[in-house]
């Protein structure tokens, strides 16, 4: 059923799901009889279990968890609410495909960040607001009343019910629109993750405040611009005075707990706490470590489940290829061998951690820089001309460019332009690429990757193209490609459509006229020679 109603005074057109058309359709969809509905109507409070979980030092969050039957009904309703609700771009909480990570990424590299937290978010959303919102969408008054009864408890949305997240987003529809308008007027980025609201920009956000900008750190909500305060008040929300925070270019900027200054990252204490817990297990044993953990933090959850969740979140933020994530995962698996965490990085993550930068200085004024990569069964491979005239070089991954490793030239062939390097890089720091297992032909799709003229902050350079021809020059088999292979990419891998190594980048660019990679078969034949 299509309906042209008014959501908070603004005309909209939505289609009401047939299951919510009237009371009979609703009850049939839920499998709910009149007797059970009456029981829920009057005694739903008895269908919840209330408990608290720790949010931090001396802070708890009240959770109201519905019983199995009520939870089932709320989930069925939540499925229909998602058909009604179209999330705005700034909304990242409780939306499929969005998370605290996407929320924080929206503010990455922004120099000024204003964080605002809505006080008592779910308890503030009253049952009559839910009912009125549903009615404004064109849902039958009786249906809206029944839904509000099933989804609310103690007169408001319960935190712990599966229907509460999407309903809270629907309630905030007008709030999001108004705050987005403010952001556009002030040239800011606005996002909301549940009750966490963030504005950020490259310029000082003076328009968000009534007078001068506050010092970096916590500030009183009263300092915000009257227009902003009015928006929160009109929408029935108040600001948590303990969580209003302003950060400028000289301070640490965080969004939903993640640092956004340069690279997206968690707070150092997050990793430190995981390491401390794993160390405690290794030295004290699981039983004593859990006792120590519960005495300090409370709760009764097992350390295995707790650490698994922590490491999974860290992996989501930093990627499975990150050396810290891999190191913690291996330590976890050593502590809990019966329930290990699977390490299955994506092909993109493997490629990123397999390709490194090689660098050396011939004298004070001249240096050389190129690319190297880890090849399964071979080791660290680069082009011979990238290590010309030296026996020792530095190798580093751009994500930690200050952490350089010494490497020595084990084997080099100037004619083939190939070199193999010995190194002491920990296995948790890198992944290895596979060589191709099929014949390469003209027209094959190829991707050249490397670090041309690398400088701090530069990502892995990825250049797609095709094989233009296969040729032999001076008894060396080469792959000529259509993409330009500029200086600095030499020694990097030429990858096929499956990210397998087809060749080692040789030379190219405007001065060369043609762009070549040494065929992987040349490397394999060279290694067989001993």
Coordinates of C-alpha atoms in Angstrom, one line a residue:
X1 CA 0.0 0.0 0.0
X2 CA 1.5 3.3 -1.1
X3 CA 0.8 6.3 1.2
X4 CA 1.6 10.0 1.0
X5 CA 1.9 11.0 4.6
X6 CA 3.9 13.5 6.6
X7 CA 6.9 12.5 8.6
X8 CA 7.4 15.3 11.2
X9 CA 5.5 17.7 9.0
X10 CA 7.3 17.0 5.8
X11 CA 5.3 15.2 3.0
X12 CA 6.9 11.9 2.0
X13 CA 5.8 8.9 -0.1
X14 CA 6.4 5.4 1.3
X15 CA 4.9 2.0 0.7
X16 CA 3.4 0.4 3.7
X17 CA 4.2 -3.4 3.8
X18 CA 1.1 -5.5 3.4
X19 CA 1.9 -7.2 6.8
X20 CA 1.4 -3.8 8.5
X21 CA -1.8 -2.9 6.6
X22 CA -4.2 -3.6 9.4
X23 CA -4.5 -5.5 12.7
X24 CA -5.5 -8.8 11.2
X25 CA -2.6 -8.7 8.7
X26 CA -0.1 -7.8 11.5
X27 CA -1.3 -10.5 13.9
X28 CA -1.2 -13.1 11.1
X29 CA 2.4 -12.0 10.1
X30 CA 3.5 -12.3 13.7
X31 CA 1.6 -15.5 14.4
X32 CA 0.1 -13.8 17.4
X33 CA -3.4 -14.6 18.8
X34 CA -5.7 -12.3 20.8
X35 CA -4.9 -14.1 24.1
X36 CA -1.2 -13.7 23.7
X37 CA -1.5 -10.1 22.6
X38 CA -3.5 -9.4 25.7
X39 CA -0.8 -11.0 27.8
X40 CA 1.9 -8.9 26.2
X41 CA -0.2 -5.8 26.4
X42 CA -0.5 -6.0 30.2
X43 CA 2.4 -8.1 31.4
X44 CA 5.3 -7.4 29.0
X45 CA 7.4 -6.1 31.8
X46 CA 7.7 -9.6 33.1
X47 CA 9.1 -10.7 29.7
X48 CA 12.4 -8.8 30.2
X49 CA 15.6 -9.7 32.0
X50 CA 17.5 -6.6 33.2
X51 CA 21.2 -6.5 33.8
X52 CA 24.1 -4.1 33.6
X53 CA 27.3 -4.3 31.6
X54 CA 30.5 -2.3 32.2
X55 CA 31.1 0.6 29.9
X56 CA 34.3 1.7 31.5
X57 CA 35.7 2.6 34.9
X58 CA 32.7 3.1 37.3
X59 CA 30.3 3.2 34.4
X60 CA 27.6 0.7 33.5
X61 CA 24.9 0.3 30.8
X62 CA 21.5 -1.1 31.6
X63 CA 20.4 -3.8 29.2
X64 CA 16.8 -5.0 29.0
X65 CA 16.8 -8.3 27.2
X66 CA 13.4 -9.7 26.1
X67 CA 12.6 -13.3 26.4
X68 CA 12.8 -15.6 23.4
X69 CA 9.2 -15.2 22.2
X70 CA 9.1 -11.4 22.5
X71 CA 12.5 -11.2 20.9
X72 CA 11.2 -13.2 17.9
X73 CA 8.2 -10.8 17.5
X74 CA 10.5 -7.8 17.7
X75 CA 12.9 -9.2 15.1
X76 CA 9.9 -9.9 12.7
X77 CA 8.8 -6.3 13.1
X78 CA 12.4 -5.0 12.7
X79 CA 12.5 -6.7 9.3
X80 CA 9.5 -4.6 8.2
X81 CA 10.9 -1.4 9.7
X82 CA 13.9 -1.7 7.4
X83 CA 11.6 -1.7 4.4
X84 CA 10.2 1.6 5.7
X85 CA 13.4 3.3 6.7
X86 CA 15.9 4.7 4.2
X87 CA 19.0 5.7 6.1
X88 CA 20.6 9.0 5.3
X89 CA 24.3 9.0 4.3
X90 CA 25.5 10.4 7.7
X91 CA 23.9 7.5 9.7
X92 CA 26.3 4.7 10.4
X93 CA 24.8 3.0 13.5
X94 CA 22.6 -0.1 13.0
X95 CA 22.8 0.1 9.2
X96 CA 23.9 -2.8 7.1
X97 CA 27.3 -2.3 5.6
X98 CA 28.1 0.5 8.0
X99 CA 29.9 0.5 11.3
X100 CA 32.1 2.5 13.7
X101 CA 34.8 2.1 11.1
X102 CA 32.9 3.7 8.3
X103 CA 31.7 6.3 10.8
X104 CA 35.3 7.2 11.7
X105 CA 36.6 7.0 8.1
X106 CA 34.2 9.9 7.2
X107 CA 36.3 12.1 9.4
X108 CA 39.8 10.8 8.6
X109 CA 42.5 13.6 8.3
X110 CA 40.0 16.3 9.3
X111 CA 41.8 18.9 11.5
X112 CA 39.0 19.9 13.8
X113 CA 36.5 17.4 15.4
X114 CA 33.5 18.1 17.6
X115 CA 32.0 15.1 19.4
X116 CA 28.6 15.2 21.0
X117 CA 26.8 12.4 22.9
X118 CA 23.1 12.2 23.4
X119 CA 22.1 11.5 27.0
X120 CA 20.1 8.4 27.8
X121 CA 19.4 7.8 24.1
X122 CA 17.0 4.8 24.1
X123 CA 15.2 5.7 27.4
X124 CA 14.6 9.2 25.9
X125 CA 12.6 7.7 23.0
X126 CA 9.1 7.3 24.6
X127 CA 6.5 4.8 23.5
X128 CA 4.1 7.5 22.4
X129 CA 6.8 9.0 20.2
X130 CA 7.2 5.6 18.5
X131 CA 3.5 5.3 18.1
X132 CA 3.1 8.8 16.7
X133 CA 6.0 8.3 14.3
X134 CA 4.5 5.1 12.9
X135 CA 1.1 6.8 12.5
X136 CA 2.8 9.7 10.7
X137 CA 4.1 7.3 8.1
X138 CA 0.6 6.2 7.3
X139 CA 0.4 3.1 9.4
X140 CA -3.1 2.4 10.9
X141 CA -3.5 3.8 14.4
X142 CA -4.4 0.5 15.9
X143 CA -1.4 -1.2 14.2
X144 CA 0.9 1.5 15.4
X145 CA -0.4 1.1 18.9
X146 CA 0.2 -2.7 18.9
X147 CA 3.7 -2.3 17.5
X148 CA 4.6 0.3 20.1
X149 CA 3.4 -2.0 22.9
X150 CA 5.4 -4.9 21.6
X151 CA 8.6 -2.9 21.0
X152 CA 8.6 -0.7 24.1
X153 CA 8.9 -1.4 27.9
X154 CA 8.5 0.9 30.8
X155 CA 7.2 3.6 28.4
X156 CA 10.3 3.7 26.2
X157 CA 12.6 1.8 23.8
X158 CA 14.5 -0.8 25.7
X159 CA 18.2 -1.2 25.1
X160 CA 18.5 -4.8 24.2
X161 CA 15.5 -5.3 22.0
X162 CA 16.3 -6.1 18.4
X163 CA 13.7 -3.6 17.2
X164 CA 15.1 -0.7 19.1
X165 CA 18.0 0.2 16.8
X166 CA 16.0 0.7 13.6
X167 CA 13.2 2.4 15.5
X168 CA 15.7 4.9 17.0
X169 CA 17.1 5.7 13.6
X170 CA 13.5 6.3 12.3
X171 CA 12.8 8.6 15.2
X172 CA 16.1 10.5 14.4
X173 CA 15.1 11.0 10.8
X174 CA 14.3 14.7 11.3
X175 CA 17.3 15.2 13.6
X176 CA 19.6 13.9 11.0
X177 CA 18.2 16.1 8.3
X178 CA 18.5 19.2 10.5
X179 CA 22.0 18.5 11.6
X180 CA 23.1 17.7 8.0
X181 CA 21.8 21.1 7.0
X182 CA 23.9 22.7 9.8
X183 CA 26.9 20.8 8.6
X184 CA 26.4 22.0 5.0
X185 CA 26.0 25.6 6.2
X186 CA 29.2 25.4 8.3
X187 CA 31.2 23.3 5.7
X188 CA 31.5 20.4 8.1
X189 CA 31.1 16.7 7.8
X190 CA 28.3 15.3 10.0
X191 CA 27.8 11.7 11.0
X192 CA 25.8 9.9 13.7
X193 CA 26.4 6.5 15.2
X194 CA 23.4 5.8 17.5
X195 CA 23.9 8.5 20.2
X196 CA 27.4 9.6 19.1
X197 CA 27.3 12.7 16.9
X198 CA 30.4 14.1 15.2
X199 CA 31.1 17.2 13.2
X200 CA 34.5 17.7 11.6
X201 CA 36.2 20.0 9.1
X202 CA 39.5 21.5 7.8
X203 CA 38.6 24.9 9.3
X204 CA 37.9 25.9 12.9
X205 CA 34.2 25.1 13.5
X206 CA 33.4 28.6 15.0
X207 CA 29.8 28.5 13.6
X208 CA 29.0 25.5 15.8
X209 CA 29.6 27.6 19.0
X210 CA 27.9 30.6 20.4
X211 CA 31.1 32.6 21.0
X212 CA 34.8 31.7 20.7
X213 CA 36.0 28.2 20.2
X214 CA 36.6 26.4 23.5
X215 CA 40.1 25.0 24.4
X216 CA 40.7 21.5 23.1
X217 CA 39.2 18.9 25.4
X218 CA 35.9 18.5 27.2
X219 CA 33.5 21.5 27.0
X220 CA 30.1 22.5 28.4
X221 CA 27.2 21.9 26.0
X222 CA 26.0 25.4 26.8
X223 CA 28.8 26.8 24.7
X224 CA 27.3 25.4 21.5
X225 CA 25.4 27.7 19.1
X226 CA 21.8 28.3 20.1
X227 CA 20.5 27.0 16.8
X228 CA 22.3 23.7 17.5
X229 CA 20.9 23.4 21.0
X230 CA 17.4 24.2 19.7
X231 CA 17.6 21.3 17.2
X232 CA 18.4 18.8 20.0
X233 CA 15.7 20.2 22.2
X234 CA 13.0 20.2 19.5
X235 CA 13.8 16.5 18.8
X236 CA 13.5 15.6 22.5
X237 CA 17.1 14.9 23.2
X238 CA 19.6 16.4 25.6
X239 CA 23.4 16.4 25.4
X240 CA 25.6 14.4 27.9
X241 CA 27.7 17.1 29.5
X242 CA 30.5 14.5 30.2
X243 CA 31.0 13.6 26.6
X244 CA 31.0 16.9 24.7
X245 CA 34.6 17.1 23.3
X246 CA 36.4 19.4 20.9
X247 CA 39.8 18.5 19.3
X248 CA 41.9 20.8 17.1
X249 CA 44.8 20.1 14.8
X250 CA 47.3 19.9 17.7
X251 CA 45.4 17.3 19.7
X252 CA 44.3 13.7 19.4
X253 CA 41.2 13.4 17.3
X254 CA 38.9 10.5 17.9
X255 CA 35.5 9.4 16.5
X256 CA 33.5 6.6 18.1
X257 CA 36.7 5.5 19.9
X258 CA 38.9 5.4 16.9
X259 CA 41.8 7.8 16.1
X260 CA 41.5 9.7 12.9
X261 CA 44.5 12.0 12.9
X262 CA 46.5 10.2 10.1
X263 CA 45.6 6.5 9.8
X264 CA 42.5 4.9 11.3
X265 CA 43.6 3.3 14.5
X266 CA 42.5 2.2 18.0
X267 CA 43.8 3.8 21.1
X268 CA 47.2 2.3 22.3
X269 CA 45.6 1.3 25.6
X270 CA 43.3 -1.1 23.6
X271 CA 46.2 -3.1 22.3
X272 CA 48.1 -2.8 25.6
X273 CA 45.1 -4.4 27.5
X274 CA 44.9 -7.3 25.1
X275 CA 48.6 -8.0 25.4
X276 CA 48.4 -7.7 29.2
X277 CA 45.6 -10.3 29.3
X278 CA 47.5 -12.7 27.0
X279 CA 50.6 -12.3 29.1
X280 CA 48.6 -13.0 32.2
X281 CA 47.3 -16.3 30.7
X282 CA 50.8 -17.3 29.6
X283 CA 52.3 -16.7 33.0
X284 CA 49.5 -17.4 35.5
X285 CA 47.4 -19.9 33.6
X286 CA 43.8 -19.4 32.4
X287 CA 42.1 -19.9 35.8
X288 CA 44.2 -17.4 37.7
X289 CA 44.2 -14.9 34.8
X290 CA 40.4 -15.0 34.6
X291 CA 40.2 -14.4 38.4
X292 CA 42.5 -11.5 38.1
X293 CA 40.6 -10.1 35.2
X294 CA 37.2 -10.3 36.9
X295 CA 38.5 -8.7 40.1
X296 CA 39.7 -5.7 38.1
X297 CA 36.9 -5.3 35.5
X298 CA 33.9 -7.2 36.9
X299 CA 31.6 -9.4 34.9
X300 CA 31.7 -13.1 34.5
X301 CA 32.5 -13.7 30.8
X302 CA 35.3 -16.0 29.9
X303 CA 38.6 -14.5 28.8
X304 CA 38.6 -16.5 25.6
X305 CA 35.4 -14.9 24.4
X306 CA 36.4 -11.5 25.6
X307 CA 39.8 -11.6 23.8
X308 CA 38.3 -13.1 20.7
X309 CA 35.9 -10.2 20.5
X310 CA 38.7 -7.6 21.1
X311 CA 41.0 -9.1 18.5
X312 CA 38.1 -9.4 16.0
X313 CA 37.3 -5.7 16.4
X314 CA 41.0 -4.8 16.0
X315 CA 41.2 -6.9 12.8
X316 CA 38.1 -5.1 11.5
X317 CA 39.7 -1.8 12.0
X318 CA 43.3 -2.5 11.0
X319 CA 42.9 -5.5 8.7
X320 CA 44.1 -9.0 9.2
X321 CA 47.3 -8.2 7.4
X322 CA 48.4 -5.7 10.1
X323 CA 51.4 -7.0 12.0
X324 CA 49.9 -6.2 15.4
X325 CA 46.7 -8.1 14.6
X326 CA 48.6 -11.1 13.3
X327 CA 50.9 -11.1 16.4
X328 CA 48.0 -10.9 18.8
X329 CA 46.1 -13.6 16.9
X330 CA 49.1 -16.0 17.0
X331 CA 49.4 -15.4 20.7
X332 CA 45.7 -16.0 21.2
X333 CA 45.9 -19.2 19.3
X334 CA 48.8 -20.3 21.4
X335 CA 46.8 -19.7 24.6
X336 CA 43.6 -21.3 23.2
X337 CA 44.7 -24.0 20.7
X338 CA 41.4 -25.7 20.9
X339 CA 39.5 -22.6 19.6
X340 CA 41.9 -20.7 17.4
X341 CA 41.1 -17.5 15.4
X342 CA 41.3 -18.2 11.7
X343 CA 43.7 -15.8 9.9
X344 CA 42.2 -15.4 6.4
X345 CA 43.4 -12.1 4.9
X346 CA 41.8 -10.7 1.7
X347 CA 43.8 -10.7 -1.5
X348 CA 44.1 -6.9 -1.2
X349 CA 45.6 -7.3 2.3
X350 CA 48.0 -9.9 1.1
X351 CA 49.2 -7.8 -1.7
X352 CA 49.6 -4.8 0.5
X353 CA 51.7 -6.5 3.1
X354 CA 53.7 -8.5 0.5
X355 CA 55.1 -5.4 -1.3
X356 CA 57.8 -3.3 0.4
X357 CA 60.2 -0.5 -0.4
X358 CA 64.0 -1.0 -0.8
X359 CA 66.3 1.9 -0.2
X360 CA 70.0 2.5 0.0
X361 CA 72.5 5.4 -0.2
X362 CA 75.5 5.2 -2.5
X363 CA 76.9 8.4 -1.0
X364 CA 75.5 11.4 0.8
X365 CA 74.0 13.0 -2.2
X366 CA 72.7 10.1 -4.2
X367 CA 70.4 7.2 -3.2
X368 CA 68.3 4.6 -4.8
X369 CA 64.8 3.5 -4.1
X370 CA 62.8 0.6 -5.5
X371 CA 60.3 -2.0 -4.7
X372 CA 60.6 -5.6 -3.4
X373 CA 58.1 -8.3 -2.7
X374 CA 57.8 -11.6 -0.8
X375 CA 57.4 -14.6 -3.1
X376 CA 56.2 -17.9 -1.7
X377 CA 59.0 -20.5 -1.8
X378 CA 61.6 -17.9 -2.8
X379 CA 61.8 -15.1 -0.3
X380 CA 62.3 -11.4 -0.8
X381 CA 62.7 -10.5 -4.5
X382 CA 63.7 -7.3 -6.2
X383 CA 65.4 -6.1 -9.4
X384 CA 69.2 -6.3 -9.5
X385 CA 69.5 -2.6 -10.5
X386 CA 67.7 -1.6 -7.3
X387 CA 70.6 -3.0 -5.3
X388 CA 73.4 -2.2 -7.7
X389 CA 76.8 -1.6 -6.1
X390 CA 75.8 -2.5 -2.5
X391 CA 75.6 -5.7 -0.4
X392 CA 73.4 -4.3 2.3
X393 CA 70.2 -2.2 2.0
X394 CA 67.2 -1.1 4.1
X395 CA 63.7 -2.5 3.6
X396 CA 60.6 -1.2 5.1
X397 CA 56.8 -1.3 4.8
X398 CA 55.2 2.1 4.2
X399 CA 52.7 1.6 7.0
X400 CA 55.7 1.7 9.4
X401 CA 58.4 3.6 7.3
X402 CA 60.4 4.5 10.4
X403 CA 60.8 0.8 11.2
X404 CA 63.4 -0.2 8.6
X405 CA 65.0 -3.6 8.5
X406 CA 68.5 -4.4 7.2
X407 CA 68.7 -6.8 4.3
X408 CA 71.7 -8.3 2.5
X409 CA 72.0 -9.3 -1.2
X410 CA 72.1 -13.1 -1.2
X411 CA 71.9 -13.6 -5.0
X412 CA 72.0 -11.1 -7.9
X413 CA 72.1 -11.4 -11.7
X414 CA 72.6 -8.2 -13.6
X415 CA 71.8 -9.7 -17.0
X416 CA 68.4 -11.0 -15.9
X417 CA 68.0 -8.0 -13.6
X418 CA 67.0 -10.1 -10.6
X419 CA 68.1 -10.2 -7.0
X420 CA 67.2 -12.2 -3.9
X421 CA 67.6 -10.7 -0.4
X422 CA 68.2 -12.2 3.0
X423 CA 66.5 -10.5 5.9
X424 CA 65.4 -10.9 9.5
X425 CA 61.9 -9.5 9.2
X426 CA 59.5 -11.3 11.6
X427 CA 57.0 -13.5 9.8
X428 CA 54.1 -11.6 11.3
X429 CA 55.1 -8.5 9.4
X430 CA 54.5 -9.7 5.9
X431 CA 52.5 -12.0 3.6
X432 CA 53.8 -13.9 0.5
X433 CA 52.5 -13.9 -3.0
X434 CA 52.1 -17.0 -5.2
X435 CA 53.7 -17.4 -8.6
X436 CA 51.4 -17.9 -11.6
X437 CA 50.5 -21.5 -12.4
X438 CA 49.4 -21.0 -16.0
X439 CA 50.8 -19.8 -19.3
X440 CA 50.8 -16.1 -19.9
X441 CA 49.5 -14.9 -23.3
X442 CA 49.0 -11.6 -25.1
X443 CA 45.9 -9.8 -24.0
X444 CA 46.0 -11.1 -20.4
X445 CA 44.9 -8.6 -17.8
X446 CA 47.9 -7.5 -15.6
X447 CA 48.3 -5.3 -12.6
X448 CA 51.7 -3.6 -11.8
X449 CA 52.2 -2.6 -8.2
X450 CA 55.0 -0.7 -6.5
X451 CA 56.2 2.5 -4.9
X452 CA 57.4 5.0 -7.6
X453 CA 59.2 8.0 -5.9
X454 CA 57.7 6.9 -2.6
X455 CA 57.2 9.5 0.1
X456 CA 55.6 9.1 3.6
X457 CA 51.9 8.8 3.2
X458 CA 51.9 7.4 -0.3
X459 CA 49.8 4.2 -0.7
X460 CA 50.7 1.3 -2.9
X461 CA 50.6 2.4 -6.5
X462 CA 48.4 0.1 -8.5
X463 CA 48.4 0.3 -12.3
X464 CA 46.1 -2.0 -14.4
X465 CA 46.8 -2.9 -18.0
X466 CA 47.3 -5.8 -20.4
X467 CA 50.0 -7.9 -21.9
X468 CA 50.9 -6.3 -25.2
X469 CA 53.5 -8.8 -26.3
X470 CA 55.8 -11.5 -25.0
X471 CA 59.4 -11.0 -26.2
X472 CA 63.0 -12.3 -25.7
X473 CA 65.8 -9.8 -25.6
X474 CA 69.4 -11.0 -25.0
X475 CA 68.1 -14.5 -24.1
X476 CA 65.9 -13.1 -21.4
X477 CA 62.1 -13.5 -21.7
X478 CA 60.1 -10.3 -21.0
X479 CA 56.5 -9.4 -20.7
X480 CA 55.6 -6.1 -22.3
X481 CA 52.6 -4.3 -20.8
X482 CA 50.4 -1.4 -21.7
X483 CA 50.7 0.5 -18.4
X484 CA 53.6 2.8 -17.7
X485 CA 56.2 1.4 -15.2
X486 CA 57.9 4.4 -13.8
X487 CA 61.1 4.5 -11.7
X488 CA 60.6 3.2 -8.2
X489 CA 58.3 0.4 -9.3
X490 CA 61.3 -1.6 -10.5
X491 CA 61.5 -4.9 -8.5
X492 CA 57.8 -4.9 -7.8
X493 CA 55.5 -7.7 -8.9
X494 CA 53.5 -7.9 -12.1
X495 CA 50.2 -9.6 -11.1
X496 CA 47.7 -11.6 -13.1
X497 CA 43.9 -11.4 -12.5
X498 CA 44.2 -13.7 -9.5
X499 CA 47.0 -11.6 -7.9
X500 CA 49.6 -14.3 -8.7
X501 CA 53.1 -13.1 -9.8
X502 CA 53.6 -13.2 -13.5
X503 CA 56.8 -11.2 -13.6
X504 CA 59.2 -8.8 -11.9
X505 CA 59.0 -5.2 -13.0
X506 CA 62.2 -4.3 -15.0
X507 CA 62.1 -0.9 -16.6
X508 CA 59.7 1.5 -18.3
X509 CA 58.4 5.0 -18.3
X510 CA 58.5 7.8 -20.9
X511 CA 62.3 7.7 -21.3
X512 CA 62.3 4.0 -22.0
X513 CA 59.5 4.0 -24.6
X514 CA 58.4 0.4 -23.7
X515 CA 57.5 -1.1 -20.4
X516 CA 58.8 -4.5 -19.4
X517 CA 58.7 -7.1 -16.6
X518 CA 61.0 -10.1 -16.4
X519 CA 58.9 -13.3 -16.9
X520 CA 58.5 -15.3 -13.7
X521 CA 59.8 -18.3 -15.6
X522 CA 63.2 -16.5 -15.9
X523 CA 63.4 -16.3 -12.1
X524 CA 62.4 -19.9 -11.7
X525 CA 65.0 -21.1 -14.2
X526 CA 67.7 -19.0 -12.5
X527 CA 67.0 -20.4 -9.1
X528 CA 67.2 -24.0 -10.5
X529 CA 70.7 -23.2 -11.6
X530 CA 71.7 -22.9 -8.0

